[in-house]
Amino acid sequence: MLCRYLCPRRLLGFFSKKNEAPNINESLHPHEREALIKAGVPKGVELGVWPEVYLQYGDEDTSINYHFDFVIAPIQRNKSFSWLLESYNIGDDEVEDFKAAAKTGKYLEGRYYPDKEQAILPDLISPIVIEVMTASTSGSDKEAGTDIAASFTDAIKGRVHNCPGINKRQVWGRMATQLFAKSALAEEWGGKTIWLVQDQLLKNIELTTKLNLDIPSPDSSGTINFLSMSYTDGQKGTESLRFLKYSEKSAGLDFQGNQMATDILLPKVNPDKKVLLKAVLRRKLSAIISL
């Protein structure tokens, strides 16, 4: 069987219509709905989904540049842009930047009127960041016929085949450098970061570190949140994806810093939420969901 890996496009992989707001729960699959509910995403409200959100912040003392796979937050309908500006205490000298961002994301079109009601605007009261840990491959060798293309061809033709494995060490190393920083940022904004990890990768992390997700953590305001998905044999496409478990673990350190070496894991500053707002406004809304 060909190896299967979890890709960001296999979760919340919506395709929005050009210049049209998405329909509610369009293309939302049962395993996605179950996983989001188990992870504590609020039910009964309209939530926007923004993919590939890039946050950049810098001053003379620091520089932050992060990419978020998905940001999920409530939306507001028929609110004016002036409402948004007032809600986030955006100063007069910043208005033009936010207008430009909103035009890029298609939230503002045509002539600008600050009190005109807009169809949809983001409300980042409690943003949820979802980071999907994709698995790069190891053991891919074209000459030996173990690359994905050759393995796929052999599988279709019914021949014995060997496919690449998961490069678990590389993926885990990339994840570890972001795990605490992105979790701390989302918590500072009143939300949380959820790390979506394929079951085989999460199992490997537990086998090679002291992490044990079966042992509950004491209550803590600083948590690392794992959402595990798996594949089911005998099923095809999205039908094979299953929610496995959701775990919240205490980070074991103060997200505000404690003057110890573990502070190297944290961002030097926590940008104001309006920095995230500008980043979200630059992105077109890809989906609206209601759980």
PDB file of N, CA and C in Angstrom, residues 1-5 137 145-166 198-200 230-237 240-241:
ATOM      1  N   MET A   1       0.845  -1.191   0.000  1.00  0.00           N
ATOM      2  CA  MET A   1       0.000   0.000   0.000  1.00  0.00           C
ATOM      3  C   MET A   1       0.883   1.244   0.000  1.00  0.00           C
ATOM      4  N   LEU A   2       0.512   2.215  -0.789  1.00  0.00           N
ATOM      5  CA  LEU A   2       1.285   3.446  -0.809  1.00  0.00           C
ATOM      6  C   LEU A   2       1.171   4.168   0.524  1.00  0.00           C
ATOM      7  N   CYS A   3       2.264   4.771   0.959  1.00  0.00           N
ATOM      8  CA  CYS A   3       2.235   5.546   2.194  1.00  0.00           C
ATOM      9  C   CYS A   3       1.322   6.758   2.020  1.00  0.00           C
ATOM     10  N   ARG A   4       0.621   7.138   3.108  1.00  0.00           N
ATOM     11  CA  ARG A   4      -0.278   8.283   3.050  1.00  0.00           C
ATOM     12  C   ARG A   4       0.100   9.253   4.158  1.00  0.00           C
ATOM     13  N   TYR A   5       0.122  10.531   3.808  1.00  0.00           N
ATOM     14  CA  TYR A   5       0.546  11.546   4.752  1.00  0.00           C
ATOM     15  C   TYR A   5      -0.521  12.625   4.858  1.00  0.00           C
ATOM     16  N   THR A 137       9.148  13.193   3.328  1.00  0.00           N
ATOM     17  CA  THR A 137       9.486  11.783   3.138  1.00  0.00           C
ATOM     18  C   THR A 137      10.973  11.517   3.284  1.00  0.00           C
ATOM     19  N   GLY A 145      13.832   3.039  -7.392  1.00  0.00           N
ATOM     20  CA  GLY A 145      12.402   2.909  -7.622  1.00  0.00           C
ATOM     21  C   GLY A 145      11.553   3.047  -6.376  1.00  0.00           C
ATOM     22  N   THR A 146      12.097   3.752  -5.369  1.00  0.00           N
ATOM     23  CA  THR A 146      11.337   3.918  -4.122  1.00  0.00           C
ATOM     24  C   THR A 146      10.770   5.331  -3.971  1.00  0.00           C
ATOM     25  N   ASP A 147      10.852   6.135  -5.038  1.00  0.00           N
ATOM     26  CA  ASP A 147      10.234   7.455  -4.976  1.00  0.00           C
ATOM     27  C   ASP A 147       8.715   7.304  -5.131  1.00  0.00           C
ATOM     28  N   ILE A 148       7.974   8.358  -4.813  1.00  0.00           N
ATOM     29  CA  ILE A 148       6.516   8.268  -4.810  1.00  0.00           C
ATOM     30  C   ILE A 148       5.962   7.937  -6.195  1.00  0.00           C
ATOM     31  N   ALA A 149       6.496   8.588  -7.232  1.00  0.00           N
ATOM     32  CA  ALA A 149       5.989   8.350  -8.584  1.00  0.00           C
ATOM     33  C   ALA A 149       6.159   6.886  -8.999  1.00  0.00           C
ATOM     34  N   ALA A 150       7.346   6.331  -8.770  1.00  0.00           N
ATOM     35  CA  ALA A 150       7.603   4.944  -9.146  1.00  0.00           C
ATOM     36  C   ALA A 150       6.757   3.977  -8.315  1.00  0.00           C
ATOM     37  N   SER A 151       6.631   4.262  -7.024  1.00  0.00           N
ATOM     38  CA  SER A 151       5.829   3.409  -6.151  1.00  0.00           C
ATOM     39  C   SER A 151       4.372   3.422  -6.570  1.00  0.00           C
ATOM     40  N   PHE A 152       3.892   4.608  -6.932  1.00  0.00           N
ATOM     41  CA  PHE A 152       2.504   4.747  -7.360  1.00  0.00           C
ATOM     42  C   PHE A 152       2.253   3.944  -8.647  1.00  0.00           C
ATOM     43  N   THR A 153       3.187   4.044  -9.576  1.00  0.00           N
ATOM     44  CA  THR A 153       3.065   3.302 -10.841  1.00  0.00           C
ATOM     45  C   THR A 153       3.061   1.799 -10.595  1.00  0.00           C
ATOM     46  N   ASP A 154       3.980   1.338  -9.734  1.00  0.00           N
ATOM     47  CA  ASP A 154       4.041  -0.097  -9.434  1.00  0.00           C
ATOM     48  C   ASP A 154       2.757  -0.573  -8.754  1.00  0.00           C
ATOM     49  N   ALA A 155       2.214   0.263  -7.859  1.00  0.00           N
ATOM     50  CA  ALA A 155       0.995  -0.127  -7.148  1.00  0.00           C
ATOM     51  C   ALA A 155      -0.174  -0.282  -8.108  1.00  0.00           C
ATOM     52  N   ILE A 156      -0.299   0.659  -9.072  1.00  0.00           N
ATOM     53  CA  ILE A 156      -1.382   0.593 -10.045  1.00  0.00           C
ATOM     54  C   ILE A 156      -1.269  -0.662 -10.909  1.00  0.00           C
ATOM     55  N   LYS A 157      -0.032  -1.013 -11.240  1.00  0.00           N
ATOM     56  CA  LYS A 157       0.192  -2.183 -12.097  1.00  0.00           C
ATOM     57  C   LYS A 157       0.215  -3.490 -11.315  1.00  0.00           C
ATOM     58  N   GLY A 158       0.008  -3.387  -9.999  1.00  0.00           N
ATOM     59  CA  GLY A 158      -0.065  -4.599  -9.188  1.00  0.00           C
ATOM     60  C   GLY A 158       1.263  -5.221  -8.874  1.00  0.00           C
ATOM     61  N   ARG A 159       2.339  -4.464  -9.040  1.00  0.00           N
ATOM     62  CA  ARG A 159       3.673  -5.000  -8.769  1.00  0.00           C
ATOM     63  C   ARG A 159       4.072  -4.725  -7.322  1.00  0.00           C
ATOM     64  N   VAL A 160       5.011  -5.504  -6.826  1.00  0.00           N
ATOM     65  CA  VAL A 160       5.565  -5.260  -5.502  1.00  0.00           C
ATOM     66  C   VAL A 160       6.270  -3.912  -5.508  1.00  0.00           C
ATOM     67  N   HIS A 161       6.061  -3.130  -4.490  1.00  0.00           N
ATOM     68  CA  HIS A 161       6.642  -1.782  -4.490  1.00  0.00           C
ATOM     69  C   HIS A 161       7.042  -1.362  -3.076  1.00  0.00           C
ATOM     70  N   ASN A 162       7.999  -0.482  -3.028  1.00  0.00           N
ATOM     71  CA  ASN A 162       8.434   0.126  -1.771  1.00  0.00           C
ATOM     72  C   ASN A 162       8.309   1.632  -1.913  1.00  0.00           C
ATOM     73  N   CYS A 163       7.656   2.258  -0.956  1.00  0.00           N
ATOM     74  CA  CYS A 163       7.482   3.710  -1.036  1.00  0.00           C
ATOM     75  C   CYS A 163       8.265   4.397   0.071  1.00  0.00           C
ATOM     76  N   PRO A 164       8.473   5.720  -0.041  1.00  0.00           N
ATOM     77  CA  PRO A 164       9.202   6.442   1.001  1.00  0.00           C
ATOM     78  C   PRO A 164       8.480   6.370   2.335  1.00  0.00           C
ATOM     79  N   GLY A 165       9.242   6.537   3.389  1.00  0.00           N
ATOM     80  CA  GLY A 165       8.647   6.601   4.723  1.00  0.00           C
ATOM     81  C   GLY A 165       8.550   8.049   5.189  1.00  0.00           C
ATOM     82  N   ILE A 166       8.070   8.227   6.396  1.00  0.00           N
ATOM     83  CA  ILE A 166       7.953   9.567   6.967  1.00  0.00           C
ATOM     84  C   ILE A 166       9.306   9.982   7.543  1.00  0.00           C
ATOM     85  N   GLN A 198      -0.516  13.683  12.376  1.00  0.00           N
ATOM     86  CA  GLN A 198      -0.915  12.327  12.014  1.00  0.00           C
ATOM     87  C   GLN A 198      -0.550  11.367  13.139  1.00  0.00           C
ATOM     88  N   ASP A 199      -1.368  10.345  13.366  1.00  0.00           N
ATOM     89  CA  ASP A 199      -1.182   9.449  14.502  1.00  0.00           C
ATOM     90  C   ASP A 199       0.197   8.802  14.533  1.00  0.00           C
ATOM     91  N   GLN A 200       0.726   8.419  13.364  1.00  0.00           N
ATOM     92  CA  GLN A 200       2.022   7.753  13.339  1.00  0.00           C
ATOM     93  C   GLN A 200       3.154   8.677  13.761  1.00  0.00           C
ATOM     94  N   SER A 230      -6.081   9.988  11.825  1.00  0.00           N
ATOM     95  CA  SER A 230      -5.515   8.745  11.323  1.00  0.00           C
ATOM     96  C   SER A 230      -6.209   8.336  10.031  1.00  0.00           C
ATOM     97  N   TYR A 231      -5.601   7.392   9.348  1.00  0.00           N
ATOM     98  CA  TYR A 231      -6.186   6.811   8.148  1.00  0.00           C
ATOM     99  C   TYR A 231      -6.775   5.446   8.477  1.00  0.00           C
ATOM    100  N   THR A 232      -7.890   5.120   7.837  1.00  0.00           N
ATOM    101  CA  THR A 232      -8.529   3.820   8.011  1.00  0.00           C
ATOM    102  C   THR A 232      -8.348   3.003   6.738  1.00  0.00           C
ATOM    103  N   ASP A 233      -7.829   1.798   6.882  1.00  0.00           N
ATOM    104  CA  ASP A 233      -7.643   0.931   5.717  1.00  0.00           C
ATOM    105  C   ASP A 233      -9.003   0.540   5.137  1.00  0.00           C
ATOM    106  N   GLY A 234      -9.011   0.335   3.842  1.00  0.00           N
ATOM    107  CA  GLY A 234     -10.231  -0.094   3.179  1.00  0.00           C
ATOM    108  C   GLY A 234     -11.122   1.031   2.719  1.00  0.00           C
ATOM    109  N   GLN A 235     -10.732   2.263   3.009  1.00  0.00           N
ATOM    110  CA  GLN A 235     -11.483   3.434   2.579  1.00  0.00           C
ATOM    111  C   GLN A 235     -10.618   4.258   1.639  1.00  0.00           C
ATOM    112  N   LYS A 236     -11.255   5.108   0.837  1.00  0.00           N
ATOM    113  CA  LYS A 236     -10.532   5.916  -0.124  1.00  0.00           C
ATOM    114  C   LYS A 236     -10.775   7.397   0.113  1.00  0.00           C
ATOM    115  N   GLY A 237      -9.782   8.215  -0.277  1.00  0.00           N
ATOM    116  CA  GLY A 237      -9.929   9.671  -0.212  1.00  0.00           C
ATOM    117  C   GLY A 237     -10.228  10.161   1.186  1.00  0.00           C
ATOM    118  N   SER A 240     -11.344   7.968   4.206  1.00  0.00           N
ATOM    119  CA  SER A 240     -10.413   7.181   5.008  1.00  0.00           C
ATOM    120  C   SER A 240      -9.887   7.944   6.219  1.00  0.00           C
ATOM    121  N   LEU A 241     -10.121   9.253   6.274  1.00  0.00           N
ATOM    122  CA  LEU A 241      -9.614  10.060   7.384  1.00  0.00           C
ATOM    123  C   LEU A 241     -10.521   9.952   8.598  1.00  0.00           C
TER     124      LEU A 241
END
